[in-house]
Short mmCIF file of C-alpha atoms in Angstrom, two decimals:
data_model
loop_
_atom_site.label_atom_id
_atom_site.label_comp_id
_atom_site.label_asym_id
_atom_site.label_seq_id
_atom_site.Cartn_x
_atom_site.Cartn_y
_atom_site.Cartn_z
CA MET A 1 -7.93 40.71 -45.79
CA ARG A 2 -7.04 37.87 -43.43
CA VAL A 3 -8.97 34.61 -43.41
CA ALA A 4 -9.08 31.83 -40.85
CA ALA A 5 -10.07 28.33 -42.00
CA LEU A 6 -11.07 25.52 -39.66
CA TRP A 7 -10.88 22.02 -41.14
CA PHE A 8 -12.31 18.98 -39.42
CA PRO A 9 -10.57 15.97 -41.01
CA ASP A 10 -12.79 13.05 -42.01
CA TRP A 11 -15.84 14.98 -40.86
CA PRO A 12 -18.43 12.22 -41.53
CA VAL A 13 -16.48 10.02 -39.10
CA GLN A 14 -16.30 12.81 -36.54
CA ALA A 15 -20.02 13.60 -36.98
CA ALA A 16 -20.91 9.97 -36.23
CA LYS A 17 -18.71 10.05 -33.13
CA LEU A 18 -20.20 13.36 -32.02
CA GLU A 19 -23.73 12.01 -32.43
CA CYS A 20 -22.85 8.97 -30.29
CA ASP A 21 -20.97 11.04 -27.69
CA ASP A 22 -17.63 9.57 -28.76
CA GLU A 23 -18.63 6.04 -27.76
CA LEU A 24 -17.92 4.40 -31.12
CA GLN A 25 -15.00 2.02 -31.17
CA GLU A 26 -11.99 2.59 -33.42
CA PRO A 27 -11.06 1.83 -36.15
CA LEU A 28 -14.10 3.42 -37.77
CA VAL A 29 -15.25 3.83 -41.39
CA ILE A 30 -18.24 5.37 -43.17
CA ALA A 31 -19.61 3.15 -45.94
CA ALA A 32 -22.02 3.57 -48.83
CA GLN A 33 -23.05 0.85 -51.31
CA HIS A 34 -20.71 -1.63 -49.58
CA ARG A 35 -17.64 0.53 -50.11
CA VAL A 36 -15.61 2.71 -47.75
CA VAL A 37 -16.15 6.41 -48.46
CA VAL A 38 -14.45 7.89 -45.36
CA CYS A 39 -12.10 6.26 -42.86
CA SER A 40 -10.66 7.41 -39.56
CA GLN A 41 -6.94 7.80 -38.86
CA ALA A 42 -6.92 4.50 -36.97
CA ALA A 43 -8.54 2.79 -39.95
CA ARG A 44 -5.93 4.20 -42.31
CA ALA A 45 -3.21 2.94 -39.97
CA ALA A 46 -4.73 -0.53 -40.35
CA GLY A 47 -4.35 -0.32 -44.14
CA ILE A 48 -7.92 0.69 -45.00
CA ARG A 49 -8.43 3.21 -47.80
CA ARG A 50 -11.33 4.99 -49.47
CA GLY A 51 -12.99 2.99 -52.22
CA MET A 52 -12.13 -0.35 -50.59
CA LYS A 53 -14.93 -2.88 -50.34
CA VAL A 54 -16.29 -3.21 -46.81
CA ARG A 55 -15.61 -6.94 -46.64
CA HIS A 56 -11.97 -6.36 -47.60
CA ALA A 57 -11.70 -3.64 -44.95
CA GLN A 58 -13.18 -5.99 -42.33
CA ALA A 59 -10.67 -8.64 -43.35
CA ALA A 60 -7.85 -6.14 -42.76
CA ALA A 61 -9.32 -5.07 -39.39
CA PRO A 62 -11.83 -7.57 -37.90
CA GLU A 63 -12.65 -5.15 -35.08
CA LEU A 64 -13.70 -2.47 -37.60
CA THR A 65 -16.82 -0.38 -36.83
CA VAL A 66 -18.86 0.33 -39.97
CA ILE A 67 -21.36 3.22 -40.03
CA ASP A 68 -23.71 3.94 -42.95
CA ALA A 69 -23.17 7.25 -44.77
CA ASN A 70 -25.69 9.91 -43.74
CA PRO A 71 -25.27 13.40 -45.30
CA ASP A 72 -28.12 14.71 -43.15
CA ARG A 73 -26.24 13.72 -40.00
CA ASP A 74 -23.05 15.36 -41.28
CA GLY A 75 -24.82 18.63 -42.11
CA ARG A 76 -26.94 18.70 -38.95
CA MET A 77 -24.04 18.10 -36.58
CA PHE A 78 -21.83 20.64 -38.31
CA ALA A 79 -24.54 23.31 -38.35
CA SER A 80 -24.79 22.93 -34.59
CA LEU A 81 -21.02 23.07 -34.13
CA ALA A 82 -20.59 26.10 -36.42
CA GLY A 83 -23.01 28.06 -34.26
CA SER A 84 -20.42 28.10 -31.44
CA LEU A 85 -18.05 30.14 -33.64
CA ASP A 86 -20.40 33.14 -33.73
CA ASP A 87 -19.24 34.17 -30.25
CA VAL A 88 -15.70 34.64 -31.59
CA ALA A 89 -16.14 35.98 -35.15
CA ALA A 90 -19.00 37.95 -36.67
CA SER A 91 -18.36 36.84 -40.26
CA VAL A 92 -18.45 33.03 -40.45
CA GLU A 93 -19.15 31.11 -43.64
CA VAL A 94 -19.68 27.36 -44.04
CA LEU A 95 -18.11 26.05 -47.25
CA ARG A 96 -19.24 22.47 -46.63
CA PRO A 97 -19.88 20.27 -43.59
CA GLY A 98 -16.41 19.96 -42.08
CA LEU A 99 -14.93 23.21 -43.40
CA VAL A 100 -15.63 26.76 -42.26
CA VAL A 101 -13.93 30.13 -42.83
CA ALA A 102 -14.07 33.34 -40.78
CA ASP A 103 -12.91 36.94 -41.10
CA LEU A 104 -9.72 36.77 -39.04
CA LYS A 105 -8.80 40.43 -39.42
CA ALA A 106 -12.01 41.67 -37.81
CA ALA A 107 -11.91 38.99 -35.11
CA GLY A 108 -8.24 39.76 -34.37
CA ALA A 109 -8.94 43.49 -34.03
CA PHE A 110 -11.73 42.72 -31.54
CA HIS A 111 -9.91 40.13 -29.45
CA GLY A 112 -6.47 41.74 -29.44
CA GLY A 113 -4.57 39.80 -32.07
CA GLU A 114 -4.91 37.22 -34.83
CA ASP A 115 -3.19 34.50 -32.80
CA VAL A 116 -5.60 35.01 -29.93
CA ALA A 117 -8.63 35.02 -32.25
CA LEU A 118 -7.47 31.86 -34.05
CA GLU A 119 -6.93 30.07 -30.74
CA MET A 120 -10.39 31.15 -29.57
CA LEU A 121 -11.95 29.80 -32.77
CA VAL A 122 -10.31 26.41 -32.20
CA ASP A 123 -11.41 26.40 -28.56
CA ALA A 124 -14.99 27.30 -29.54
CA ALA A 125 -15.13 24.31 -31.90
CA ALA A 126 -13.60 21.91 -29.38
CA ARG A 127 -15.71 18.86 -28.62
CA ARG A 128 -14.90 15.52 -27.06
CA GLY A 129 -13.32 13.26 -29.69
CA ILE A 130 -13.28 15.98 -32.37
CA ASP A 131 -10.08 16.94 -34.21
CA THR A 132 -9.64 20.40 -35.68
CA LEU A 133 -6.89 21.95 -37.79
CA ALA A 134 -6.73 25.70 -38.31
CA GLY A 135 -4.98 27.76 -40.95
CA ALA A 136 -4.80 31.41 -41.90
CA ALA A 137 -3.80 33.39 -44.97
CA ASP A 138 -4.69 36.45 -47.03
CA GLU A 139 -7.10 34.56 -49.34
CA ILE A 140 -9.85 32.04 -48.72
CA ALA A 141 -8.36 29.38 -51.03
CA THR A 142 -4.89 29.77 -49.50
CA ALA A 143 -6.32 29.56 -45.98
CA VAL A 144 -8.18 26.36 -46.88
CA ILE A 145 -4.96 24.79 -48.20
CA ALA A 146 -3.02 25.97 -45.15
CA ALA A 147 -5.61 24.52 -42.77
CA ARG A 148 -4.95 21.01 -44.05
CA SER A 149 -1.48 21.21 -42.51
CA GLY A 150 -2.36 23.56 -39.64
CA GLN A 151 -0.20 26.45 -40.85
CA VAL A 152 -0.54 30.21 -40.54
CA VAL A 153 0.75 32.02 -43.63
CA PRO A 154 2.12 35.47 -42.73
CA PRO A 155 0.59 38.51 -44.48
CA GLY A 156 1.90 38.98 -48.01
CA GLU A 157 3.57 35.56 -48.24
CA SER A 158 0.74 33.54 -49.80
CA ALA A 159 2.42 33.24 -53.22
CA ALA A 160 5.68 31.98 -51.71
CA TYR A 161 3.82 29.49 -49.51
CA LEU A 162 1.70 28.14 -52.39
CA ALA A 163 4.73 27.81 -54.68
CA ARG A 164 6.00 24.94 -52.48
CA GLN A 165 2.69 23.06 -52.42
CA PRO A 166 2.21 19.97 -54.65
CA LEU A 167 -0.28 20.18 -57.48
CA ALA A 168 -2.43 17.47 -55.86
CA VAL A 169 -3.62 19.83 -53.09
CA LEU A 170 -6.03 21.37 -55.60
CA THR A 171 -8.13 18.20 -55.77
CA ALA A 172 -7.65 17.16 -52.14
CA GLU A 173 -10.34 19.65 -51.06
CA THR A 174 -13.65 19.77 -52.92
CA ALA A 175 -14.39 23.32 -51.70
CA LEU A 176 -11.59 24.61 -53.96
CA ALA A 177 -13.74 23.57 -56.96
CA ALA A 178 -10.68 22.52 -59.00
CA ASP A 179 -11.50 20.46 -62.09
CA ALA A 180 -9.92 17.02 -61.64
CA ASP A 181 -9.41 16.41 -65.37
CA THR A 182 -7.58 19.73 -65.77
CA VAL A 183 -5.32 19.01 -62.80
CA LYS A 184 -4.61 15.51 -64.12
CA THR A 185 -3.69 16.88 -67.54
CA LEU A 186 -1.34 19.45 -65.99
CA GLY A 187 0.36 16.65 -64.07
CA GLN A 188 0.83 14.69 -67.28
CA LEU A 189 2.42 17.78 -68.83
CA GLY A 190 5.06 17.85 -66.09
CA ILE A 191 3.57 20.42 -63.68
CA THR A 192 4.24 19.20 -60.13
CA THR A 193 3.87 22.26 -57.87
CA LEU A 194 1.59 25.27 -57.63
CA GLY A 195 4.63 27.46 -58.20
CA GLU A 196 5.19 25.91 -61.62
CA LEU A 197 1.47 26.35 -62.34
CA ALA A 198 1.55 30.03 -61.31
CA ALA A 199 4.50 30.61 -63.67
CA ILE A 200 2.34 29.77 -66.69
CA PRO A 201 0.91 32.93 -68.33
CA PRO A 202 -2.77 33.37 -67.38
CA ALA A 203 -3.76 33.82 -71.04
CA ALA A 204 -2.18 30.47 -71.93
CA MET A 205 -4.09 28.71 -69.15
CA THR A 206 -7.38 30.25 -70.24
CA THR A 207 -6.76 29.46 -73.91
CA ARG A 208 -5.86 25.82 -73.23
CA PHE A 209 -8.17 24.94 -70.33
CA GLY A 210 -10.92 27.58 -70.37
CA VAL A 211 -12.59 28.69 -67.14
CA HIS A 212 -11.33 25.62 -65.26
CA GLY A 213 -7.73 26.55 -66.06
CA ALA A 214 -8.25 30.22 -65.18
CA HIS A 215 -9.76 29.24 -61.83
CA ILE A 216 -6.95 27.00 -60.63
CA HIS A 217 -4.35 29.48 -61.93
CA ARG A 218 -5.85 32.19 -59.72
CA ILE A 219 -5.61 29.85 -56.74
CA ALA A 220 -1.95 29.00 -57.48
CA ALA A 221 -1.03 32.65 -58.03
CA ALA A 222 -2.73 33.77 -54.76
CA ALA A 223 -4.90 36.20 -56.70
CA PRO A 224 -6.98 38.62 -54.57
CA ASP A 225 -10.08 36.85 -53.30
CA ARG A 226 -13.52 37.92 -52.13
CA ARG A 227 -14.22 38.74 -48.50
CA VAL A 228 -15.75 36.28 -46.07
CA ALA A 229 -19.54 36.58 -45.96
CA PRO A 230 -19.73 40.05 -47.58
CA GLU A 231 -23.08 41.77 -48.03
CA LEU A 232 -23.10 42.08 -51.80
CA PRO A 233 -25.74 44.20 -53.53
CA VAL A 234 -28.12 41.73 -55.17
CA ALA A 235 -31.70 41.80 -56.31
CA ASP A 236 -34.22 41.27 -53.54
CA LEU A 237 -35.09 37.61 -54.07
CA ALA A 238 -35.44 36.66 -50.41
CA VAL A 239 -38.36 34.44 -49.43
CA ALA A 240 -39.86 34.03 -45.99
CA ILE A 241 -42.39 31.92 -44.17
CA THR A 242 -44.17 32.52 -40.88
CA PRO A 243 -45.86 29.30 -39.73
CA GLU A 244 -49.12 29.40 -37.80
CA ASP A 245 -47.47 27.49 -34.96
CA PRO A 246 -43.80 27.95 -34.02
CA ILE A 247 -41.53 25.23 -35.40
CA GLU A 248 -40.34 23.01 -32.57
CA ARG A 249 -39.90 19.60 -34.24
CA VAL A 250 -37.39 18.46 -36.81
CA ASP A 251 -40.06 17.00 -39.13
CA ALA A 252 -41.88 20.35 -39.24
CA ALA A 253 -38.56 22.05 -39.98
CA ALA A 254 -37.93 19.66 -42.89
CA PHE A 255 -41.35 20.44 -44.37
CA ALA A 256 -40.76 24.19 -44.07
CA ALA A 257 -37.30 23.84 -45.62
CA ARG A 258 -38.66 22.01 -48.66
CA ALA A 259 -41.49 24.50 -49.20
CA LEU A 260 -39.24 27.54 -48.82
CA ALA A 261 -36.55 26.09 -51.11
CA ALA A 262 -39.17 25.53 -53.83
CA SER A 263 -40.37 29.11 -53.45
CA LEU A 264 -36.83 30.51 -53.62
CA HIS A 265 -35.91 28.57 -56.75
CA GLU A 266 -39.12 29.66 -58.44
CA ARG A 267 -38.02 33.28 -57.94
CA LEU A 268 -34.48 32.48 -59.10
CA LYS A 269 -35.92 30.83 -62.21
CA GLU A 270 -37.95 33.93 -63.04
CA ALA A 271 -34.85 36.09 -62.57
CA GLY A 272 -32.68 33.75 -64.67
CA ARG A 273 -30.05 33.45 -61.93
CA ASN A 274 -28.40 30.78 -59.80
CA CYS A 275 -27.50 31.08 -56.12
CA VAL A 276 -24.05 30.10 -54.84
CA ARG A 277 -24.17 31.72 -51.38
CA LEU A 278 -27.25 31.56 -49.18
CA LYS A 279 -28.12 33.10 -45.83
CA VAL A 280 -30.53 31.19 -43.59
CA VAL A 281 -32.20 33.45 -41.02
CA ALA A 282 -34.50 32.34 -38.21
CA GLU A 283 -36.43 34.44 -35.73
CA LEU A 284 -37.06 32.73 -32.39
CA GLU A 285 -39.81 32.91 -29.83
CA THR A 286 -37.41 34.66 -27.48
CA GLY A 287 -37.05 37.53 -29.96
CA GLN A 288 -33.53 36.45 -30.88
CA ARG A 289 -32.46 36.37 -34.53
CA VAL A 290 -29.96 33.71 -35.65
CA GLU A 291 -28.41 33.32 -39.07
CA ARG A 292 -25.88 31.26 -40.97
CA VAL A 293 -24.27 31.66 -44.39
CA TRP A 294 -23.73 28.59 -46.58
CA ARG A 295 -21.64 28.64 -49.73
CA THR A 296 -21.25 25.98 -52.41
CA ARG A 297 -18.73 25.50 -55.18
CA GLU A 298 -21.51 25.17 -57.74
CA ALA A 299 -25.02 26.53 -58.19
CA LEU A 300 -27.45 25.40 -55.51
CA THR A 301 -30.23 23.13 -56.71
CA GLU A 302 -33.63 23.08 -55.05
CA SER A 303 -32.76 19.80 -53.33
CA ALA A 304 -29.37 21.10 -52.15
CA THR A 305 -30.96 24.27 -50.81
CA ALA A 306 -33.58 22.30 -48.89
CA ASP A 307 -30.85 20.04 -47.45
CA ARG A 308 -28.82 22.97 -46.10
CA VAL A 309 -31.85 24.71 -44.65
CA ARG A 310 -32.95 21.46 -43.00
CA TRP A 311 -29.48 20.84 -41.57
CA GLN A 312 -29.32 24.34 -40.17
CA LEU A 313 -32.80 24.26 -38.64
CA ASP A 314 -32.10 20.83 -37.20
CA GLY A 315 -28.90 22.17 -35.64
CA TRP A 316 -30.68 25.13 -34.09
CA LEU A 317 -33.58 23.04 -32.79
CA THR A 318 -31.42 20.29 -31.29
CA SER A 319 -28.81 22.61 -29.76
CA GLY A 320 -31.07 22.99 -26.72
CA GLY A 321 -30.91 26.75 -26.31
CA ALA A 322 -32.38 28.20 -29.48
CA GLY A 323 -36.10 27.76 -28.78
CA ALA A 324 -38.95 27.46 -31.24
CA ILE A 325 -38.69 29.15 -34.63
CA THR A 326 -41.40 31.70 -35.41
CA SER A 327 -40.15 32.93 -38.79
CA LEU A 328 -37.76 31.64 -41.43
CA ILE A 329 -36.06 33.65 -44.18
CA LEU A 330 -33.86 32.53 -47.09
CA GLU A 331 -31.78 35.31 -48.59
CA PRO A 332 -29.51 34.68 -51.62
CA LEU A 333 -26.33 36.69 -51.03
CA GLU A 334 -24.45 35.90 -54.23
CA LEU A 335 -25.97 35.18 -57.62
CA MET A 336 -24.49 34.06 -60.90
CA ALA A 337 -25.71 33.63 -64.43
CA PRO A 338 -26.40 30.03 -65.49
CA ASP A 339 -23.45 28.42 -67.23
CA ALA A 340 -23.68 28.33 -70.99
CA VAL A 341 -24.11 24.72 -71.98
CA GLY A 342 -22.28 23.74 -75.13
CA GLU A 343 -21.74 20.23 -76.43
CA LEU A 344 -22.74 18.08 -73.47
CA TRP A 345 -21.21 14.96 -75.02
CA ALA A 346 -18.12 16.64 -76.53
CA ASP A 347 -14.60 15.34 -75.91
CA ARG A 348 -13.94 17.76 -73.02
CA ALA A 349 -17.33 17.30 -71.40
CA SER A 350 -17.08 15.46 -68.08
CA THR A 351 -19.48 13.45 -65.97
CA ASP A 352 -19.56 16.33 -63.48
CA ASP A 353 -20.58 18.74 -66.25
CA ALA A 354 -23.45 16.47 -67.25
CA ARG A 355 -24.52 16.00 -63.63
CA ARG A 356 -24.55 19.76 -63.01
CA VAL A 357 -26.68 20.34 -66.10
CA VAL A 358 -29.14 17.63 -65.08
CA GLU A 359 -29.40 18.92 -61.52
CA ARG A 360 -30.01 22.44 -62.82
CA VAL A 361 -32.86 21.17 -64.98
CA GLN A 362 -34.27 19.22 -62.05
CA SER A 363 -34.10 22.29 -59.81
CA GLN A 364 -36.29 24.19 -62.27
CA LEU A 365 -38.64 21.51 -63.60
CA GLY A 366 -38.75 18.96 -60.80
CA ILE A 367 -36.99 15.70 -59.88
CA ASP A 368 -39.10 13.65 -62.32
CA ALA A 369 -38.20 15.88 -65.27
CA VAL A 370 -34.95 13.99 -65.98
CA LEU A 371 -35.01 10.20 -66.02
CA GLN A 372 -32.26 7.64 -66.46
CA PRO A 373 -32.64 4.07 -67.80
CA ARG A 374 -32.03 1.10 -65.55
CA LEU A 375 -31.82 -2.53 -66.63
CA ILE A 376 -34.30 -4.74 -64.79
CA GLY A 377 -34.52 -7.84 -67.00
CA GLY A 378 -37.27 -9.20 -69.20
CA ARG A 379 -38.04 -11.12 -72.39
CA GLY A 380 -38.74 -8.20 -74.70
CA VAL A 381 -36.76 -5.02 -75.21
CA ALA A 382 -38.86 -2.26 -73.67
CA GLU A 383 -39.70 -4.31 -70.59
CA ARG A 384 -35.99 -4.75 -69.78
CA ILE A 385 -35.64 -1.04 -69.00
CA GLN A 386 -37.12 1.00 -66.17
CA LEU A 387 -36.89 4.80 -66.14
CA VAL A 388 -36.12 6.29 -62.72
CA PRO A 389 -35.44 9.92 -61.68
CA PHE A 390 -31.80 10.90 -62.17
CA GLY A 391 -29.81 10.62 -58.95
CA GLU A 392 -32.14 8.22 -57.18
CA ALA A 393 -30.54 5.03 -55.90
CA ALA A 394 -32.41 2.15 -57.50
CA PRO A 395 -32.76 -1.15 -55.62
CA PRO A 396 -30.48 -3.98 -56.79
CA VAL A 397 -31.70 -6.10 -59.68
CA GLU A 398 -32.13 -9.81 -59.08
CA GLU A 399 -30.07 -11.89 -61.46
CA LYS A 400 -32.19 -14.56 -63.17
CA THR A 401 -32.68 -16.17 -66.56
CA TRP A 402 -35.49 -15.26 -68.95
CA PRO A 403 -36.51 -18.23 -71.15
CA GLY A 404 -37.68 -16.98 -74.52
CA ALA A 405 -35.83 -13.66 -74.26
CA ILE A 406 -34.82 -11.82 -77.45
CA PRO A 407 -31.25 -12.95 -78.25
CA ALA A 408 -28.31 -10.59 -78.58
CA PRO A 409 -27.39 -8.34 -80.22
CA LEU A 410 -30.28 -6.25 -78.95
CA PRO A 411 -31.80 -3.36 -80.93
CA ALA A 412 -30.13 0.02 -80.55
CA ARG A 413 -33.25 2.18 -80.38
CA LEU A 414 -36.68 1.65 -78.87
CA GLY A 415 -39.81 2.56 -80.75
CA GLY A 416 -42.49 4.84 -79.39
CA GLY A 417 -44.36 1.90 -77.86
CA ILE A 418 -46.79 -0.56 -79.39
CA ASP A 419 -49.67 1.81 -78.69
CA HIS A 420 -48.04 4.71 -80.51
CA PRO A 421 -49.62 5.46 -83.92
CA ALA A 422 -46.22 5.88 -85.59
CA SER A 423 -45.18 2.35 -84.64
CA ARG A 424 -47.79 0.68 -86.87
CA VAL A 425 -46.42 -1.13 -89.93
CA THR A 426 -47.84 -3.33 -92.69
CA LEU A 427 -46.25 -6.64 -93.63
CA ILE A 428 -47.16 -8.30 -96.96
CA ASP A 429 -46.17 -11.36 -98.95
CA ALA A 430 -45.09 -11.52 -102.61
CA THR A 431 -48.74 -11.45 -103.81
CA GLY A 432 -49.54 -8.33 -101.77
CA LYS A 433 -51.62 -10.10 -99.13
CA PRO A 434 -51.16 -9.06 -95.49
CA VAL A 435 -49.00 -11.40 -93.44
CA ILE A 436 -50.64 -12.12 -90.10
CA VAL A 437 -50.03 -14.49 -87.19
CA THR A 438 -52.52 -17.33 -86.99
CA ALA A 439 -54.04 -18.85 -83.86
CA GLU A 440 -51.39 -21.57 -84.08
CA ALA A 441 -48.65 -18.86 -83.79
CA LEU A 442 -47.63 -19.34 -87.46
CA LEU A 443 -47.27 -16.80 -90.26
CA ALA A 444 -50.06 -16.79 -92.84
CA GLY A 445 -47.49 -16.14 -95.59
CA GLU A 446 -43.82 -15.50 -96.23
CA PRO A 447 -42.87 -11.83 -95.53
CA TYR A 448 -41.78 -10.02 -98.69
CA ALA A 449 -42.10 -6.27 -98.07
CA LEU A 450 -42.84 -3.84 -95.27
CA ALA A 451 -44.53 -0.44 -95.26
CA TRP A 452 -43.78 1.99 -92.41
CA GLY A 453 -45.48 5.34 -92.82
CA ASP A 454 -44.67 6.65 -96.31
CA LYS A 455 -41.57 4.44 -96.65
CA LYS A 456 -41.47 1.04 -98.39
CA TYR A 457 -38.89 -1.66 -97.69
CA LEU A 458 -38.01 -4.85 -99.59
CA LEU A 459 -37.24 -7.52 -97.00
CA THR A 460 -33.95 -9.38 -97.32
CA GLY A 461 -34.32 -11.58 -94.23
CA TRP A 462 -36.60 -12.42 -91.36
CA ALA A 463 -36.84 -14.78 -88.37
CA GLY A 464 -39.73 -15.84 -86.17
CA PRO A 465 -42.41 -15.60 -85.07
CA TRP A 466 -41.83 -16.18 -81.34
CA PRO A 467 -45.12 -16.29 -79.44
CA VAL A 468 -45.39 -14.90 -75.91
CA ASP A 469 -48.30 -15.79 -73.66
CA GLU A 470 -47.77 -14.11 -70.30
CA GLY A 471 -50.26 -13.68 -67.51
CA TRP A 472 -52.26 -16.69 -68.71
CA TRP A 473 -53.40 -17.22 -65.14
CA ALA A 474 -55.01 -13.76 -65.01
CA SER A 475 -58.25 -12.48 -66.48
CA ASP A 476 -58.48 -11.84 -70.21
CA ALA A 477 -58.05 -8.10 -69.60
CA ASN A 478 -54.63 -8.68 -68.00
CA ARG A 479 -53.49 -11.47 -70.31
CA HIS A 480 -50.61 -10.56 -72.60
CA ARG A 481 -50.48 -12.44 -75.94
CA VAL A 482 -48.00 -11.25 -78.55
CA ALA A 483 -45.65 -12.66 -81.17
CA ARG A 484 -42.31 -11.15 -82.15
CA LEU A 485 -40.57 -11.17 -85.54
CA GLN A 486 -37.16 -9.95 -86.64
CA ALA A 487 -36.92 -8.44 -90.11
CA VAL A 488 -34.25 -6.77 -92.26
CA GLY A 489 -35.03 -4.73 -95.36
CA ARG A 490 -33.74 -2.19 -97.87
CA GLU A 491 -35.61 1.04 -98.45
CA GLY A 492 -37.01 1.38 -101.95
CA GLY A 493 -35.34 -1.72 -103.40
CA PRO A 494 -32.14 -3.79 -103.55
CA GLN A 495 -29.82 -0.74 -103.49
CA GLY A 496 -31.47 1.13 -100.62
CA ASP A 497 -30.27 1.64 -97.04
CA VAL A 498 -30.56 -1.36 -94.76
CA THR A 499 -32.74 -1.25 -91.64
CA GLY A 500 -33.53 -3.93 -89.09
CA TRP A 501 -36.65 -4.13 -86.91
CA LEU A 502 -38.02 -6.05 -84.01
CA LEU A 503 -41.72 -6.31 -84.80
CA VAL A 504 -44.45 -7.35 -82.43
CA TRP A 505 -47.86 -8.77 -83.41
CA SER A 506 -50.48 -7.44 -81.03
CA ARG A 507 -54.20 -6.71 -81.37
CA ARG A 508 -54.32 -8.05 -84.93
CA SER A 509 -51.63 -5.70 -86.29
CA TRP A 510 -47.86 -5.38 -86.56
CA ARG A 511 -46.00 -2.73 -84.55
CA VAL A 512 -42.35 -1.64 -84.35
CA GLU A 513 -41.04 -2.44 -80.88
CA ALA A 514 -37.43 -1.52 -81.59
CA VAL A 515 -35.00 -0.72 -84.43
CA TYR A 516 -31.58 -2.28 -85.00
#
């Protein structure tokens, strides 16, 4: 097998220039959340680097052009560009926006040589203001590495070529799916080149680093790879949609992409499989059939599938020559079993592992199925936290003071809410009478003991109450009158375990708002 890889350096920058017909002024950076995420070659020459704050980058280069990050633009523009490669090679596979591989052996046999086919691929991708580097090798991973320096590795010499490459090339390209923590650990152990990595016995790598170690060892050793865009025998899980009216607009394409992605992932869920390589097929009004294969380094989520379908449809619709789409088909070409999830919070578990697990759950149960807490400020404990869907960018929180807020240290665990039946507690004084909060916001007696469910606690300390009267300007239905009390007690008596509570007096009864 021979593989050609075309790499478009700093693709988000090139996509922005392509969208604006190369009229953007250099130096140019792509920014997200006020930080540089991608910078052009001219920007790097001015001393700008990824991760730099935008204001620092503008100080280094006052003439800097800053463009907001837009993954949809990157995918849409690349889908349109990748379509021009179909005239040169029959088997073309998009690894990510900005990186594509093709079957060079078949293309070379058709066009009269690998050098001719590779040159034709570069010419087909040529656009004004767009830079392209091409590489070739016997394996996909080796070709991707070679493309970053524009080299053609002769047949049978992949291992010798990789042996000279620094270890850092594994994490320079996300499509290689190399685990950053594993590569960092190998560097700390003295491994500096892929040749030194390949010299380690495969069993030792698997034993020490698991599947991540086995994967990067196969890359370093130039192990035989899969073919480009092969038609693998898989279960028939394809889904299709034929709209009543042909799809001509981008917004209609986005709606169809979302609906079809949901249908596909429902079938994948029933089959207990994940998709890592997807074929998008469209039938046009002219009778023509166009298709594109997308591959990812990890299992596609419903959102990721919809994004790729939308990018591809947008590229076809805006290319000018495709015509309206009369039918759309999604066909999973390569499936894999879901990863076994062990200890999510174990020592070797990474943020990427957690994110992949969360995204897999969201792809099956919906975006709102996994929430993450976000601090928003407030006087109480529960009102300081807002739960938002995982992955959503929350708006910035305004910094302000909260007079009467519960002082630090804050409780470690929230209760079930003041309306939850299990949060109700009974507070009594030494004579056994209930301790309540009077109209003057005072305690009717000194707290002595607390009953919570079937457990009894002897109080060793308490503080409060602190009355809260919020919404006094609103109607009685919206008015919020409570009083809070801190209490510490021992279960069963003086020798029992210590527990601390933040109690709230509401609707003539005490409730547990949080536990220390």
